[in-house]
């Protein structure tokens, strides 16, 4: 296989081997995604990088029969024409399976003129705001193939999470885990629950050994350690000194994010949700400590009074600890469902790694430093937060596209979760219900969405009609109709997917 394409194939094979094998006769019977129905499985669209739910849905669509998949019709290289569902082999390739090799020759990238012919008219859509920028980059070479205001920095909304993810992975590595601990306190009977910055710590029933760290598991280990020491009555304190500065995001109390604290359970959610807007605790650390005290009492350890805030003594004896899922899984979850709490936590973990103050400002400096090391265009960039909720954030389409190129680089495997966490058009996360008006992109586009009032952005990857992997970013501001703007962005990405563009 030609060198220029061999890494893409190898990566696809690597990703394919990481998941349970699909039954090949079933795969051969897959119909177009137009008949795909049902929801992503309850286990969630992320699965430690395995993206199992996507494949299960693809298999389910194949059980309806052996209709003509449309291969050989329409666009170049057998891609179905715009408006038709893409062939199943192409869908599986986009999800990580190795598609049959098209040719022994290198797959050529689209031309600048060809992309301009396809995209320039769509960028004139009146549904887009007055500021509209675009960048399409060849993932193999890093060369920009099409740009329109690509260097203009504007409000990115949640697409800034791509930058947050890349910075955290580069600083800490994909295997890094965040610890929550219980240590001996300063008093004779005091123990301290110490927050390490894991927003996915859960007080709910566990989801198995590969699930989020559990407050119940921590209570089990703590009760066992105390009983081994002959102690059945303690005074519980909690420590939030891992972070500094204001805990409240600049947008104020908001259902989209809890106060940013190193100690929280279930992201401070006051309902049983695990993603999306929800009522939030005003003091997630205190609430988590109270829940922990109750869990200890259920395990035969009496706790005196209400937990109080303190700083754990230096070099205090550790009684118990739990660790988060690896950073790769946290990144995937953050990107798939656009989780703001995880985003702010990862920005602060980057600040810790860089030795910066663990504040909004310190996180901004740390993220900027890491991105400079990745050699991406930072002109005009501002990372006022990690989540994209701030309108003070600024990034360019060119920056987002180049970050995705870095994540696709075979020499930077630590950044790969930036790609594997991207929602799949029509399948998962924030793209699950989109692309009804742009079906050529269904299953082919993997992208992070960004939405604030008047701001709509989309950045991700796509395999074009000739099989070339491209990175793209489209950004628009001051649009009057958010849904119409989203549809216009989806049509832009679908045009890249459907394009051989010679």
Short mmCIF file of C-alpha atoms in Angstrom, two decimals, residues 59-479:
data_model
loop_
_atom_site.label_atom_id
_atom_site.label_comp_id
_atom_site.label_asym_id
_atom_site.label_seq_id
_atom_site.Cartn_x
_atom_site.Cartn_y
_atom_site.Cartn_z
CA UNK A 59 -25.52 -4.01 12.09
CA UNK A 60 -29.16 -3.52 13.07
CA UNK A 61 -29.81 -1.64 9.85
CA UNK A 62 -28.48 -4.60 7.88
CA UNK A 63 -31.12 -7.01 9.22
CA UNK A 64 -33.79 -5.64 6.93
CA UNK A 65 -32.61 -7.48 3.87
CA UNK A 66 -30.20 -7.34 0.98
CA UNK A 67 -31.41 -4.37 -1.04
CA UNK A 68 -29.26 -2.59 -3.58
CA UNK A 69 -26.87 -0.41 -1.58
CA UNK A 70 -26.55 2.10 -4.37
CA UNK A 71 -22.88 1.39 -4.97
CA UNK A 72 -21.84 2.35 -8.45
CA UNK A 73 -24.45 5.09 -8.66
CA UNK A 74 -23.91 8.81 -8.52
CA UNK A 75 -20.64 10.37 -7.38
CA UNK A 76 -17.07 9.42 -8.02
CA UNK A 77 -15.62 6.20 -6.66
CA UNK A 78 -19.04 4.63 -6.13
CA UNK A 79 -20.32 7.22 -3.65
CA UNK A 80 -24.07 7.60 -3.72
CA UNK A 81 -25.26 10.89 -5.16
CA UNK A 82 -26.19 13.75 -2.86
CA UNK A 83 -29.55 13.01 -1.31
CA UNK A 84 -28.93 9.24 -1.26
CA UNK A 85 -27.61 7.25 1.69
CA UNK A 86 -23.90 6.43 1.46
CA UNK A 87 -22.92 2.80 0.82
CA UNK A 88 -22.43 0.65 3.89
CA UNK A 89 -18.76 -0.04 3.20
CA UNK A 90 -18.07 3.68 3.29
CA UNK A 91 -20.03 4.05 6.52
CA UNK A 92 -18.03 1.31 8.21
CA UNK A 93 -14.79 2.88 7.02
CA UNK A 94 -15.81 6.14 8.64
CA UNK A 95 -16.58 4.30 11.87
CA UNK A 96 -13.19 2.68 12.03
CA UNK A 97 -13.42 -0.47 9.89
CA UNK A 98 -11.06 -0.96 6.99
CA UNK A 99 -12.82 -0.43 3.66
CA UNK A 100 -11.63 -2.37 0.63
CA UNK A 101 -8.65 -0.72 -1.07
CA UNK A 102 -9.80 1.33 -4.05
CA UNK A 103 -6.58 1.37 -5.98
CA UNK A 104 -2.91 0.52 -5.60
CA UNK A 105 -2.20 4.20 -6.38
CA UNK A 106 -2.17 6.97 -3.79
CA UNK A 107 -5.58 8.57 -3.26
CA UNK A 108 -5.32 12.14 -4.53
CA UNK A 109 -6.67 15.05 -2.52
CA UNK A 110 -9.36 17.27 -3.99
CA UNK A 111 -8.18 20.37 -5.81
CA UNK A 112 -8.50 23.90 -4.48
CA UNK A 113 -10.64 24.90 -7.45
CA UNK A 114 -12.86 21.86 -7.11
CA UNK A 115 -13.53 22.52 -3.45
CA UNK A 116 -14.18 26.18 -4.15
CA UNK A 117 -16.77 25.24 -6.76
CA UNK A 118 -18.53 22.99 -4.21
CA UNK A 119 -18.27 25.18 -1.10
CA UNK A 120 -18.28 28.83 -2.15
CA UNK A 121 -21.95 28.85 -3.19
CA UNK A 122 -22.96 27.15 0.08
CA UNK A 123 -21.07 29.73 2.13
CA UNK A 124 -23.36 32.37 0.61
CA UNK A 125 -26.41 30.76 2.24
CA UNK A 126 -28.36 33.62 3.89
CA UNK A 127 -28.98 31.36 6.90
CA UNK A 128 -25.34 31.89 7.85
CA UNK A 129 -24.42 35.04 9.72
CA UNK A 130 -22.43 37.94 8.29
CA UNK A 131 -19.18 36.43 9.61
CA UNK A 132 -18.60 33.06 7.98
CA UNK A 133 -15.22 31.37 7.79
CA UNK A 134 -14.02 28.02 6.49
CA UNK A 135 -10.95 25.80 6.30
CA UNK A 136 -10.58 22.40 4.64
CA UNK A 137 -7.22 20.68 5.13
CA UNK A 138 -5.69 17.47 3.81
CA UNK A 139 -5.17 15.30 6.90
CA UNK A 140 -2.20 13.52 5.32
CA UNK A 141 -0.13 16.54 4.34
CA UNK A 142 -1.58 19.28 6.56
CA UNK A 143 -2.00 21.49 3.49
CA UNK A 144 -5.04 23.76 3.40
CA UNK A 145 -7.03 22.91 0.30
CA UNK A 146 -9.73 25.54 0.72
CA UNK A 147 -10.02 28.58 2.93
CA UNK A 148 -12.33 31.51 3.37
CA UNK A 149 -11.31 33.81 6.22
CA UNK A 150 -9.55 30.76 7.68
CA UNK A 151 -7.25 32.90 9.83
CA UNK A 152 -9.99 35.10 11.26
CA UNK A 153 -10.54 34.39 14.95
CA UNK A 154 -14.17 34.36 16.10
CA UNK A 155 -16.35 32.94 18.89
CA UNK A 156 -16.07 29.14 18.60
CA UNK A 157 -18.69 28.04 21.15
CA UNK A 158 -18.16 24.36 21.99
CA UNK A 159 -15.76 23.63 19.15
CA UNK A 160 -13.14 25.10 21.49
CA UNK A 161 -13.36 21.73 23.28
CA UNK A 162 -11.17 20.37 20.48
CA UNK A 163 -8.41 22.70 21.69
CA UNK A 164 -9.07 21.80 25.34
CA UNK A 165 -8.84 18.10 24.51
CA UNK A 166 -5.65 18.42 22.46
CA UNK A 167 -3.92 20.49 25.15
CA UNK A 168 -4.85 18.08 27.96
CA UNK A 169 -3.82 14.98 26.00
CA UNK A 170 -0.54 16.57 24.97
CA UNK A 171 0.22 17.65 28.54
CA UNK A 172 -0.88 14.52 30.40
CA UNK A 173 -1.19 11.65 27.94
CA UNK A 174 -4.25 9.50 27.19
CA UNK A 175 -3.66 7.11 30.12
CA UNK A 176 -3.68 9.77 32.83
CA UNK A 177 -6.28 9.24 35.57
CA UNK A 178 -7.58 11.67 38.17
CA UNK A 179 -7.60 10.50 41.79
CA UNK A 180 -10.09 11.21 44.54
CA UNK A 181 -8.65 10.26 47.93
CA UNK A 182 -9.43 9.98 51.62
CA UNK A 183 -6.59 10.81 54.00
CA UNK A 184 -6.04 11.22 57.71
CA UNK A 185 -6.89 14.71 58.97
CA UNK A 186 -5.23 17.01 61.44
CA UNK A 187 -7.37 15.93 64.40
CA UNK A 188 -7.35 12.56 66.17
CA UNK A 189 -10.63 11.43 64.62
CA UNK A 190 -10.65 13.53 61.45
CA UNK A 191 -10.51 12.13 57.94
CA UNK A 192 -10.50 14.28 54.80
CA UNK A 193 -12.15 13.65 51.44
CA UNK A 194 -9.78 15.26 48.94
CA UNK A 195 -11.05 16.29 45.51
CA UNK A 196 -8.61 15.76 42.66
CA UNK A 197 -10.71 17.27 39.88
CA UNK A 198 -12.73 14.32 38.56
CA UNK A 199 -16.18 15.64 37.55
CA UNK A 200 -17.32 12.13 36.54
CA UNK A 201 -17.00 10.76 40.08
CA UNK A 202 -20.39 9.20 40.67
CA UNK A 203 -22.49 8.50 43.74
CA UNK A 204 -24.77 6.23 41.73
CA UNK A 205 -24.54 2.46 41.46
CA UNK A 206 -21.39 1.44 39.62
CA UNK A 207 -21.29 0.61 35.91
CA UNK A 208 -18.55 -2.01 36.15
CA UNK A 209 -14.77 -1.85 36.44
CA UNK A 210 -14.40 0.29 33.32
CA UNK A 211 -16.98 2.87 34.40
CA UNK A 212 -16.48 6.18 36.19
CA UNK A 213 -14.89 6.23 39.63
CA UNK A 214 -17.46 5.55 42.34
CA UNK A 215 -18.05 7.38 45.60
CA UNK A 216 -19.57 4.13 46.86
CA UNK A 217 -16.35 2.26 46.11
CA UNK A 218 -14.41 4.96 47.93
CA UNK A 219 -16.73 4.59 50.92
CA UNK A 220 -16.23 0.80 50.88
CA UNK A 221 -12.44 1.16 50.95
CA UNK A 222 -12.52 3.92 53.58
CA UNK A 223 -14.82 1.96 55.92
CA UNK A 224 -12.62 -1.10 55.56
CA UNK A 225 -9.46 0.90 56.32
CA UNK A 226 -11.04 2.52 59.37
CA UNK A 227 -12.36 -0.75 60.75
CA UNK A 228 -8.91 -2.30 60.29
CA UNK A 229 -7.67 0.47 62.58
CA UNK A 230 -10.46 -0.14 65.08
CA UNK A 231 -12.23 3.13 64.31
CA UNK A 232 -15.99 3.31 63.85
CA UNK A 233 -16.54 7.00 64.51
CA UNK A 234 -14.88 9.87 62.65
CA UNK A 235 -15.18 13.54 61.87
CA UNK A 236 -15.41 14.09 58.10
CA UNK A 237 -13.86 17.08 56.35
CA UNK A 238 -13.38 17.78 52.67
CA UNK A 239 -10.60 19.51 50.73
CA UNK A 240 -11.07 21.60 47.57
CA UNK A 241 -7.62 23.21 47.57
CA UNK A 242 -6.67 21.58 44.27
CA UNK A 243 -8.35 24.52 42.49
CA UNK A 244 -8.03 28.24 43.18
CA UNK A 245 -9.91 31.37 42.18
CA UNK A 246 -13.65 31.77 41.58
CA UNK A 247 -15.60 28.54 41.10
CA UNK A 248 -18.49 30.16 39.24
CA UNK A 249 -18.21 30.41 35.47
CA UNK A 250 -18.61 33.93 34.09
CA UNK A 251 -22.08 33.06 32.77
CA UNK A 252 -23.23 32.63 36.37
CA UNK A 253 -25.49 29.88 37.72
CA UNK A 254 -26.54 27.87 34.69
CA UNK A 255 -28.04 24.43 33.96
CA UNK A 256 -25.22 23.80 31.46
CA UNK A 257 -22.42 23.81 34.04
CA UNK A 258 -21.90 23.38 37.78
CA UNK A 259 -19.59 25.60 39.82
CA UNK A 260 -16.09 24.46 38.88
CA UNK A 261 -14.85 22.42 41.84
CA UNK A 262 -12.25 19.65 42.22
CA UNK A 263 -14.77 17.72 44.29
CA UNK A 264 -18.20 16.88 42.92
CA UNK A 265 -20.38 13.86 42.35
CA UNK A 266 -22.23 13.37 39.07
CA UNK A 267 -21.23 16.88 37.93
CA UNK A 268 -23.35 18.41 40.67
CA UNK A 269 -26.52 17.29 38.89
CA UNK A 270 -29.65 17.30 41.01
CA UNK A 271 -31.52 14.88 38.77
CA UNK A 272 -30.64 11.47 37.32
CA UNK A 273 -29.27 12.80 34.02
CA UNK A 274 -25.69 12.28 32.89
CA UNK A 275 -25.51 14.80 30.03
CA UNK A 276 -27.15 17.97 28.82
CA UNK A 277 -28.71 20.79 30.86
CA UNK A 278 -29.85 19.93 34.38
CA UNK A 279 -30.49 21.65 37.71
CA UNK A 280 -27.15 21.97 39.48
CA UNK A 281 -25.90 22.14 43.04
CA UNK A 282 -24.79 25.56 44.23
CA UNK A 283 -22.02 23.87 46.25
CA UNK A 284 -21.16 20.51 44.64
CA UNK A 285 -18.21 19.86 46.98
CA UNK A 286 -20.29 20.17 50.14
CA UNK A 287 -23.03 18.04 48.63
CA UNK A 288 -20.55 15.34 47.62
CA UNK A 289 -19.10 15.32 51.14
CA UNK A 290 -22.55 14.97 52.69
CA UNK A 291 -23.32 12.09 50.36
CA UNK A 292 -20.01 10.46 51.30
CA UNK A 293 -20.81 10.83 55.01
CA UNK A 294 -24.13 9.07 54.45
CA UNK A 295 -22.40 6.27 52.55
CA UNK A 296 -19.96 5.80 55.43
CA UNK A 297 -22.83 5.58 57.91
CA UNK A 298 -24.46 2.90 55.75
CA UNK A 299 -21.19 0.97 56.08
CA UNK A 300 -21.07 1.17 59.87
CA UNK A 301 -18.87 4.26 60.29
CA UNK A 302 -20.51 7.05 62.26
CA UNK A 303 -19.68 10.61 61.19
CA UNK A 304 -20.05 13.45 63.67
CA UNK A 305 -21.94 16.52 62.52
CA UNK A 306 -21.89 18.04 59.06
CA UNK A 307 -18.73 17.70 56.93
CA UNK A 308 -16.57 20.85 57.05
CA UNK A 309 -14.14 22.42 54.60
CA UNK A 310 -10.43 22.13 55.41
CA UNK A 311 -7.04 21.57 53.85
CA UNK A 312 -5.58 18.11 54.30
CA UNK A 313 -2.26 18.07 56.18
CA UNK A 314 0.84 17.70 53.98
CA UNK A 315 2.01 14.10 53.55
CA UNK A 316 -1.01 12.77 55.41
CA UNK A 317 -1.60 9.03 55.45
CA UNK A 318 -3.83 7.81 52.66
CA UNK A 319 -6.77 5.62 53.66
CA UNK A 320 -8.45 5.02 50.29
CA UNK A 321 -8.50 6.22 46.70
CA UNK A 322 -10.41 5.81 43.46
CA UNK A 323 -9.25 6.79 39.98
CA UNK A 324 -11.19 8.19 37.05
CA UNK A 325 -11.42 6.57 33.67
CA UNK A 326 -8.34 7.32 31.55
CA UNK A 327 -8.10 10.78 30.04
CA UNK A 328 -8.82 9.30 26.61
CA UNK A 329 -12.27 8.22 27.77
CA UNK A 330 -12.95 11.56 29.46
CA UNK A 331 -12.01 13.37 26.25
CA UNK A 332 -14.29 11.16 24.18
CA UNK A 333 -17.21 11.70 26.51
CA UNK A 334 -16.60 15.44 26.58
CA UNK A 335 -16.56 15.71 22.78
CA UNK A 336 -19.41 13.32 22.04
CA UNK A 337 -22.00 14.96 24.29
CA UNK A 338 -20.28 18.37 24.60
CA UNK A 339 -19.80 18.05 28.35
CA UNK A 340 -18.92 21.45 29.82
CA UNK A 341 -17.99 20.17 33.29
CA UNK A 342 -15.43 17.74 31.90
CA UNK A 343 -14.06 20.48 29.63
CA UNK A 344 -13.38 22.84 32.52
CA UNK A 345 -11.84 20.01 34.54
CA UNK A 346 -9.48 19.09 31.69
CA UNK A 347 -8.42 22.71 31.25
CA UNK A 348 -7.50 22.79 34.94
CA UNK A 349 -5.68 19.48 34.74
CA UNK A 350 -3.61 21.07 31.98
CA UNK A 351 -2.89 24.02 34.29
CA UNK A 352 -1.69 21.60 36.98
CA UNK A 353 0.59 19.86 34.48
CA UNK A 354 2.04 23.21 33.36
CA UNK A 355 2.55 24.51 36.89
CA UNK A 356 0.07 27.35 36.37
CA UNK A 357 -2.46 28.56 38.95
CA UNK A 358 -5.47 26.27 38.77
CA UNK A 359 -7.91 29.01 37.79
CA UNK A 360 -9.70 30.10 34.61
CA UNK A 361 -6.75 32.39 33.85
CA UNK A 362 -4.13 29.77 34.66
CA UNK A 363 -5.91 27.22 32.51
CA UNK A 364 -5.96 29.68 29.61
CA UNK A 365 -2.20 30.18 29.82
CA UNK A 366 -1.57 26.43 30.10
CA UNK A 367 -3.75 25.56 27.10
CA UNK A 368 -2.05 28.27 25.03
CA UNK A 369 1.40 26.93 25.94
CA UNK A 370 0.52 23.38 24.95
CA UNK A 371 -1.03 24.45 21.65
CA UNK A 372 2.08 26.47 20.80
CA UNK A 373 4.06 23.26 21.20
CA UNK A 374 1.73 21.62 18.67
CA UNK A 375 2.69 24.35 16.17
CA UNK A 376 -0.83 25.38 15.21
CA UNK A 377 -1.87 28.91 14.12
CA UNK A 378 -2.78 30.87 17.25
CA UNK A 379 -3.15 34.38 15.85
CA UNK A 380 -6.03 36.07 17.66
CA UNK A 381 -6.77 32.97 19.76
CA UNK A 382 -8.17 33.32 23.28
CA UNK A 383 -9.11 30.46 25.63
CA UNK A 384 -11.12 32.23 28.31
CA UNK A 385 -12.57 28.88 29.36
CA UNK A 386 -12.29 25.23 28.38
CA UNK A 387 -15.94 24.66 27.49
CA UNK A 388 -16.79 27.37 24.98
CA UNK A 389 -19.56 28.88 27.09
CA UNK A 390 -17.64 32.17 27.22
CA UNK A 391 -18.12 34.68 24.42
CA UNK A 392 -14.60 35.93 25.14
CA UNK A 393 -13.18 32.79 23.49
CA UNK A 394 -11.65 33.26 20.05
CA UNK A 395 -10.27 30.69 17.61
CA UNK A 396 -9.97 30.51 13.85
CA UNK A 397 -11.26 27.87 11.47
CA UNK A 398 -7.65 27.29 10.45
CA UNK A 399 -6.66 26.55 14.06
CA UNK A 400 -9.45 24.02 14.55
CA UNK A 401 -8.67 22.23 11.27
CA UNK A 402 -4.95 22.04 12.06
CA UNK A 403 -5.65 20.62 15.53
CA UNK A 404 -7.61 17.83 13.86
CA UNK A 405 -4.69 17.24 11.50
CA UNK A 406 -2.38 16.89 14.51
CA UNK A 407 -4.79 14.38 16.02
CA UNK A 408 -4.66 12.34 12.80
CA UNK A 409 -0.85 12.35 12.72
CA UNK A 410 0.47 8.79 13.18
CA UNK A 411 3.40 10.25 15.10
CA UNK A 412 1.02 11.72 17.71
CA UNK A 413 -1.04 8.72 18.87
CA UNK A 414 -1.66 10.42 22.22
CA UNK A 415 -3.98 12.87 20.44
CA UNK A 416 -6.10 10.20 18.71
CA UNK A 417 -9.05 10.52 21.18
CA UNK A 418 -9.69 13.97 19.69
CA UNK A 419 -10.84 12.13 16.56
CA UNK A 420 -12.47 9.09 18.11
CA UNK A 421 -14.55 11.28 20.42
CA UNK A 422 -16.13 13.29 17.63
CA UNK A 423 -19.88 12.67 17.20
CA UNK A 424 -20.88 10.81 14.03
CA UNK A 425 -23.46 12.46 11.80
CA UNK A 426 -26.83 10.77 12.27
CA UNK A 427 -25.43 8.33 14.84
CA UNK A 428 -24.20 9.78 18.10
CA UNK A 429 -23.94 12.65 20.51
CA UNK A 430 -24.75 16.17 19.37
CA UNK A 431 -24.95 15.06 15.72
CA UNK A 432 -27.35 12.22 16.33
CA UNK A 433 -30.45 14.12 15.20
CA UNK A 434 -28.79 16.21 12.50
CA UNK A 435 -28.13 15.67 8.78
CA UNK A 436 -31.72 14.89 7.81
CA UNK A 437 -31.32 17.66 5.21
CA UNK A 438 -27.80 16.63 4.25
CA UNK A 439 -27.85 12.81 4.02
CA UNK A 440 -24.63 12.56 2.01
CA UNK A 441 -22.81 13.35 5.26
CA UNK A 442 -24.65 10.79 7.38
CA UNK A 443 -22.11 8.37 8.79
CA UNK A 444 -19.31 10.04 6.86
CA UNK A 445 -18.94 13.25 8.87
CA UNK A 446 -17.46 13.15 12.37
CA UNK A 447 -17.56 16.60 13.92
CA UNK A 448 -17.76 18.72 17.05
CA UNK A 449 -20.65 21.12 17.16
CA UNK A 450 -20.68 24.59 18.68
CA UNK A 451 -23.83 26.51 19.55
CA UNK A 452 -24.49 29.76 21.37
CA UNK A 453 -27.20 32.26 20.58
CA UNK A 454 -26.17 33.69 17.22
CA UNK A 455 -23.07 31.46 17.00
CA UNK A 456 -22.91 28.14 15.13
CA UNK A 457 -19.74 26.20 14.35
CA UNK A 458 -18.78 22.75 13.10
CA UNK A 459 -15.31 21.18 12.97
CA UNK A 460 -14.33 17.61 12.25
CA UNK A 461 -13.16 15.06 9.71
CA UNK A 462 -14.65 13.46 6.65
CA UNK A 463 -13.63 10.87 4.08
CA UNK A 464 -14.33 12.36 0.66
CA UNK A 465 -15.69 10.51 -2.37
CA UNK A 466 -12.20 9.40 -3.39
CA UNK A 467 -11.36 8.08 0.07
CA UNK A 468 -9.16 10.98 1.17
CA UNK A 469 -9.31 11.94 4.86
CA UNK A 470 -9.91 15.68 5.24
CA UNK A 471 -10.21 17.95 8.27
CA UNK A 472 -12.59 20.90 8.15
CA UNK A 473 -13.93 23.77 10.21
CA UNK A 474 -16.86 26.05 9.41
CA UNK A 475 -17.74 28.99 11.66
CA UNK A 476 -20.50 31.59 11.57
CA UNK A 477 -21.58 34.39 13.88
CA UNK A 478 -24.64 36.62 14.26
CA UNK A 479 -26.95 34.20 12.49
#
